[in-house]
Amino acid sequence: MCARYYSLLWLTTLLLWAALWWQAIPLPAWWPLILLAGWATADAGSYVFHVILDHHIGAERSAMARGFQEHHADRLKITRESLSQVLAPVMPLLLPAWLLLSAPAALGWIAPGWALYLCAVALGVGFGQVIHRWSHLPDPGPVVIALQRMGLVVSARAHDAHHRPPHGSAYAIVSGWSNPLFDAVALDRRLSAVLARLGYPRVA
């Protein structure tokens, strides 16, 4: 129930935010590129976060990490969860950040370009698991399929590489844009080495 309220509150503030932009905040000239930059940032962040959850947090310590690690064995588990269940893990973190962003932007304390960029990042973070879920559905619907074909959200084909043992590539779950670059430079192994030096060795 708490997850449902968090999700409804976030979606409500999202609609209010859209209305605010439409009525009061001027869109920057390069707003499409700003949105894409924020979306790409969220995708890159999902890669890093996914590596940490998959390999550096024990399942007994974190329900979110347990969910990601169990997902490797049961890749359709996410498709059996409700929307509120999928959104629940990130809502307690995202909702306060979203509200803290909305007020300064509405008051003009954040430049419109930066506000729009942060808005796109928040959208990618907030809907990352929903997009991840779409990539596992056999038929996510024509609109989602169109978005996948345009490369705006990660497709089943692009995400499938992550589910081939040892699950060491294609960690990004928003658009998948960062996967080729980060896989090419072995970012997962480099990040794991840094985390191990900081006292967080691989546990999975």
PDB file of N, CA and C in Angstrom, residues 108-152:
ATOM      1  N   GLY A 108      12.166  29.837  -9.860  1.00  0.00           N
ATOM      2  CA  GLY A 108      13.176  30.440 -10.724  1.00  0.00           C
ATOM      3  C   GLY A 108      14.579  30.407 -10.166  1.00  0.00           C
ATOM      4  N   TRP A 109      14.818  29.588  -9.159  1.00  0.00           N
ATOM      5  CA  TRP A 109      16.140  29.500  -8.554  1.00  0.00           C
ATOM      6  C   TRP A 109      17.086  28.603  -9.356  1.00  0.00           C
ATOM      7  N   ILE A 110      16.523  27.798 -10.254  1.00  0.00           N
ATOM      8  CA  ILE A 110      17.317  26.943 -11.131  1.00  0.00           C
ATOM      9  C   ILE A 110      17.062  27.377 -12.559  1.00  0.00           C
ATOM     10  N   ALA A 111      18.108  27.568 -13.336  1.00  0.00           N
ATOM     11  CA  ALA A 111      17.949  27.967 -14.730  1.00  0.00           C
ATOM     12  C   ALA A 111      17.095  26.935 -15.466  1.00  0.00           C
ATOM     13  N   PRO A 112      16.224  27.366 -16.379  1.00  0.00           N
ATOM     14  CA  PRO A 112      15.336  26.435 -17.066  1.00  0.00           C
ATOM     15  C   PRO A 112      16.060  25.265 -17.736  1.00  0.00           C
ATOM     16  N   GLY A 113      17.218  25.528 -18.308  1.00  0.00           N
ATOM     17  CA  GLY A 113      17.959  24.449 -18.958  1.00  0.00           C
ATOM     18  C   GLY A 113      18.375  23.367 -17.987  1.00  0.00           C
ATOM     19  N   TRP A 114      18.913  23.784 -16.838  1.00  0.00           N
ATOM     20  CA  TRP A 114      19.318  22.806 -15.822  1.00  0.00           C
ATOM     21  C   TRP A 114      18.109  22.101 -15.221  1.00  0.00           C
ATOM     22  N   ALA A 115      17.034  22.848 -15.017  1.00  0.00           N
ATOM     23  CA  ALA A 115      15.830  22.233 -14.465  1.00  0.00           C
ATOM     24  C   ALA A 115      15.293  21.160 -15.406  1.00  0.00           C
ATOM     25  N   LEU A 116      15.294  21.447 -16.706  1.00  0.00           N
ATOM     26  CA  LEU A 116      14.807  20.471 -17.683  1.00  0.00           C
ATOM     27  C   LEU A 116      15.719  19.254 -17.744  1.00  0.00           C
ATOM     28  N   TYR A 117      17.026  19.488 -17.667  1.00  0.00           N
ATOM     29  CA  TYR A 117      17.992  18.380 -17.656  1.00  0.00           C
ATOM     30  C   TYR A 117      17.760  17.472 -16.447  1.00  0.00           C
ATOM     31  N   LEU A 118      17.632  18.077 -15.262  1.00  0.00           N
ATOM     32  CA  LEU A 118      17.406  17.290 -14.046  1.00  0.00           C
ATOM     33  C   LEU A 118      16.058  16.577 -14.088  1.00  0.00           C
ATOM     34  N   CYS A 119      15.077  17.203 -14.721  1.00  0.00           N
ATOM     35  CA  CYS A 119      13.772  16.586 -14.888  1.00  0.00           C
ATOM     36  C   CYS A 119      13.898  15.315 -15.723  1.00  0.00           C
ATOM     37  N   ALA A 120      14.664  15.375 -16.818  1.00  0.00           N
ATOM     38  CA  ALA A 120      14.860  14.203 -17.676  1.00  0.00           C
ATOM     39  C   ALA A 120      15.607  13.100 -16.941  1.00  0.00           C
ATOM     40  N   VAL A 121      16.613  13.478 -16.141  1.00  0.00           N
ATOM     41  CA  VAL A 121      17.333  12.474 -15.344  1.00  0.00           C
ATOM     42  C   VAL A 121      16.372  11.801 -14.374  1.00  0.00           C
ATOM     43  N   ALA A 122      15.554  12.597 -13.685  1.00  0.00           N
ATOM     44  CA  ALA A 122      14.604  12.042 -12.717  1.00  0.00           C
ATOM     45  C   ALA A 122      13.598  11.118 -13.388  1.00  0.00           C
ATOM     46  N   LEU A 123      13.150  11.472 -14.576  1.00  0.00           N
ATOM     47  CA  LEU A 123      12.219  10.612 -15.302  1.00  0.00           C
ATOM     48  C   LEU A 123      12.870   9.283 -15.647  1.00  0.00           C
ATOM     49  N   GLY A 124      14.113   9.329 -16.123  1.00  0.00           N
ATOM     50  CA  GLY A 124      14.815   8.091 -16.461  1.00  0.00           C
ATOM     51  C   GLY A 124      15.030   7.208 -15.250  1.00  0.00           C
ATOM     52  N   VAL A 125      15.429   7.822 -14.139  1.00  0.00           N
ATOM     53  CA  VAL A 125      15.633   7.061 -12.902  1.00  0.00           C
ATOM     54  C   VAL A 125      14.304   6.484 -12.412  1.00  0.00           C
ATOM     55  N   GLY A 126      13.273   7.325 -12.438  1.00  0.00           N
ATOM     56  CA  GLY A 126      11.984   6.891 -11.914  1.00  0.00           C
ATOM     57  C   GLY A 126      11.347   5.782 -12.710  1.00  0.00           C
ATOM     58  N   PHE A 127      11.475   5.855 -14.033  1.00  0.00           N
ATOM     59  CA  PHE A 127      10.825   4.867 -14.879  1.00  0.00           C
ATOM     60  C   PHE A 127      11.777   3.773 -15.349  1.00  0.00           C
ATOM     61  N   GLY A 128      13.011   3.761 -14.842  1.00  0.00           N
ATOM     62  CA  GLY A 128      13.989   2.772 -15.291  1.00  0.00           C
ATOM     63  C   GLY A 128      13.517   1.339 -15.142  1.00  0.00           C
ATOM     64  N   GLN A 129      12.958   1.021 -13.978  1.00  0.00           N
ATOM     65  CA  GLN A 129      12.503  -0.351 -13.761  1.00  0.00           C
ATOM     66  C   GLN A 129      11.257  -0.676 -14.588  1.00  0.00           C
ATOM     67  N   VAL A 130      10.431   0.332 -14.849  1.00  0.00           N
ATOM     68  CA  VAL A 130       9.273   0.106 -15.724  1.00  0.00           C
ATOM     69  C   VAL A 130       9.749  -0.207 -17.142  1.00  0.00           C
ATOM     70  N   ILE A 131      10.734   0.554 -17.617  1.00  0.00           N
ATOM     71  CA  ILE A 131      11.309   0.306 -18.942  1.00  0.00           C
ATOM     72  C   ILE A 131      11.975  -1.070 -18.972  1.00  0.00           C
ATOM     73  N   HIS A 132      12.672  -1.404 -17.885  1.00  0.00           N
ATOM     74  CA  HIS A 132      13.291  -2.728 -17.747  1.00  0.00           C
ATOM     75  C   HIS A 132      12.219  -3.817 -17.869  1.00  0.00           C
ATOM     76  N   ARG A 133      11.095  -3.596 -17.197  1.00  0.00           N
ATOM     77  CA  ARG A 133       9.986  -4.552 -17.265  1.00  0.00           C
ATOM     78  C   ARG A 133       9.490  -4.710 -18.697  1.00  0.00           C
ATOM     79  N   TRP A 134       9.358  -3.582 -19.417  1.00  0.00           N
ATOM     80  CA  TRP A 134       8.905  -3.656 -20.808  1.00  0.00           C
ATOM     81  C   TRP A 134       9.818  -4.542 -21.646  1.00  0.00           C
ATOM     82  N   SER A 135      11.129  -4.493 -21.360  1.00  0.00           N
ATOM     83  CA  SER A 135      12.077  -5.269 -22.168  1.00  0.00           C
ATOM     84  C   SER A 135      11.934  -6.775 -21.955  1.00  0.00           C
ATOM     85  N   HIS A 136      11.173  -7.167 -20.930  1.00  0.00           N
ATOM     86  CA  HIS A 136      10.946  -8.591 -20.667  1.00  0.00           C
ATOM     87  C   HIS A 136       9.544  -9.048 -21.061  1.00  0.00           C
ATOM     88  N   LEU A 137       8.688  -8.125 -21.419  1.00  0.00           N
ATOM     89  CA  LEU A 137       7.337  -8.504 -21.827  1.00  0.00           C
ATOM     90  C   LEU A 137       7.341  -9.004 -23.275  1.00  0.00           C
ATOM     91  N   PRO A 138       6.641 -10.094 -23.560  1.00  0.00           N
ATOM     92  CA  PRO A 138       6.603 -10.584 -24.939  1.00  0.00           C
ATOM     93  C   PRO A 138       5.905  -9.622 -25.883  1.00  0.00           C
ATOM     94  N   ASP A 139       4.927  -8.879 -25.375  1.00  0.00           N
ATOM     95  CA  ASP A 139       4.218  -7.894 -26.199  1.00  0.00           C
ATOM     96  C   ASP A 139       3.906  -6.675 -25.337  1.00  0.00           C
ATOM     97  N   PRO A 140       4.822  -5.715 -25.261  1.00  0.00           N
ATOM     98  CA  PRO A 140       4.601  -4.539 -24.410  1.00  0.00           C
ATOM     99  C   PRO A 140       3.635  -3.521 -25.005  1.00  0.00           C
ATOM    100  N   GLY A 141       3.174  -3.745 -26.214  1.00  0.00           N
ATOM    101  CA  GLY A 141       2.239  -2.822 -26.849  1.00  0.00           C
ATOM    102  C   GLY A 141       2.893  -2.012 -27.955  1.00  0.00           C
ATOM    103  N   PRO A 142       2.093  -1.508 -28.897  1.00  0.00           N
ATOM    104  CA  PRO A 142       2.664  -0.826 -30.072  1.00  0.00           C
ATOM    105  C   PRO A 142       3.443   0.440 -29.757  1.00  0.00           C
ATOM    106  N   VAL A 143       2.991   1.209 -28.753  1.00  0.00           N
ATOM    107  CA  VAL A 143       3.706   2.454 -28.416  1.00  0.00           C
ATOM    108  C   VAL A 143       5.091   2.140 -27.868  1.00  0.00           C
ATOM    109  N   VAL A 144       5.161   1.175 -26.941  1.00  0.00           N
ATOM    110  CA  VAL A 144       6.448   0.793 -26.361  1.00  0.00           C
ATOM    111  C   VAL A 144       7.359   0.202 -27.421  1.00  0.00           C
ATOM    112  N   ILE A 145       6.815  -0.646 -28.280  1.00  0.00           N
ATOM    113  CA  ILE A 145       7.613  -1.252 -29.348  1.00  0.00           C
ATOM    114  C   ILE A 145       8.186  -0.164 -30.252  1.00  0.00           C
ATOM    115  N   ALA A 146       7.388   0.862 -30.546  1.00  0.00           N
ATOM    116  CA  ALA A 146       7.881   1.973 -31.368  1.00  0.00           C
ATOM    117  C   ALA A 146       9.027   2.703 -30.672  1.00  0.00           C
ATOM    118  N   LEU A 147       8.884   2.943 -29.361  1.00  0.00           N
ATOM    119  CA  LEU A 147       9.945   3.599 -28.600  1.00  0.00           C
ATOM    120  C   LEU A 147      11.209   2.742 -28.575  1.00  0.00           C
ATOM    121  N   GLN A 148      11.050   1.429 -28.463  1.00  0.00           N
ATOM    122  CA  GLN A 148      12.195   0.522 -28.480  1.00  0.00           C
ATOM    123  C   GLN A 148      12.897   0.558 -29.829  1.00  0.00           C
ATOM    124  N   ARG A 149      12.131   0.562 -30.902  1.00  0.00           N
ATOM    125  CA  ARG A 149      12.724   0.603 -32.250  1.00  0.00           C
ATOM    126  C   ARG A 149      13.449   1.910 -32.516  1.00  0.00           C
ATOM    127  N   MET A 150      12.958   3.005 -31.908  1.00  0.00           N
ATOM    128  CA  MET A 150      13.637   4.296 -32.053  1.00  0.00           C
ATOM    129  C   MET A 150      14.867   4.399 -31.159  1.00  0.00           C
ATOM    130  N   GLY A 151      15.038   3.442 -30.232  1.00  0.00           N
ATOM    131  CA  GLY A 151      16.182   3.464 -29.335  1.00  0.00           C
ATOM    132  C   GLY A 151      16.003   4.374 -28.139  1.00  0.00           C
ATOM    133  N   LEU A 152      14.785   4.846 -27.901  1.00  0.00           N
ATOM    134  CA  LEU A 152      14.563   5.729 -26.759  1.00  0.00           C
ATOM    135  C   LEU A 152      14.439   4.960 -25.452  1.00  0.00           C
TER     136      LEU A 152
END
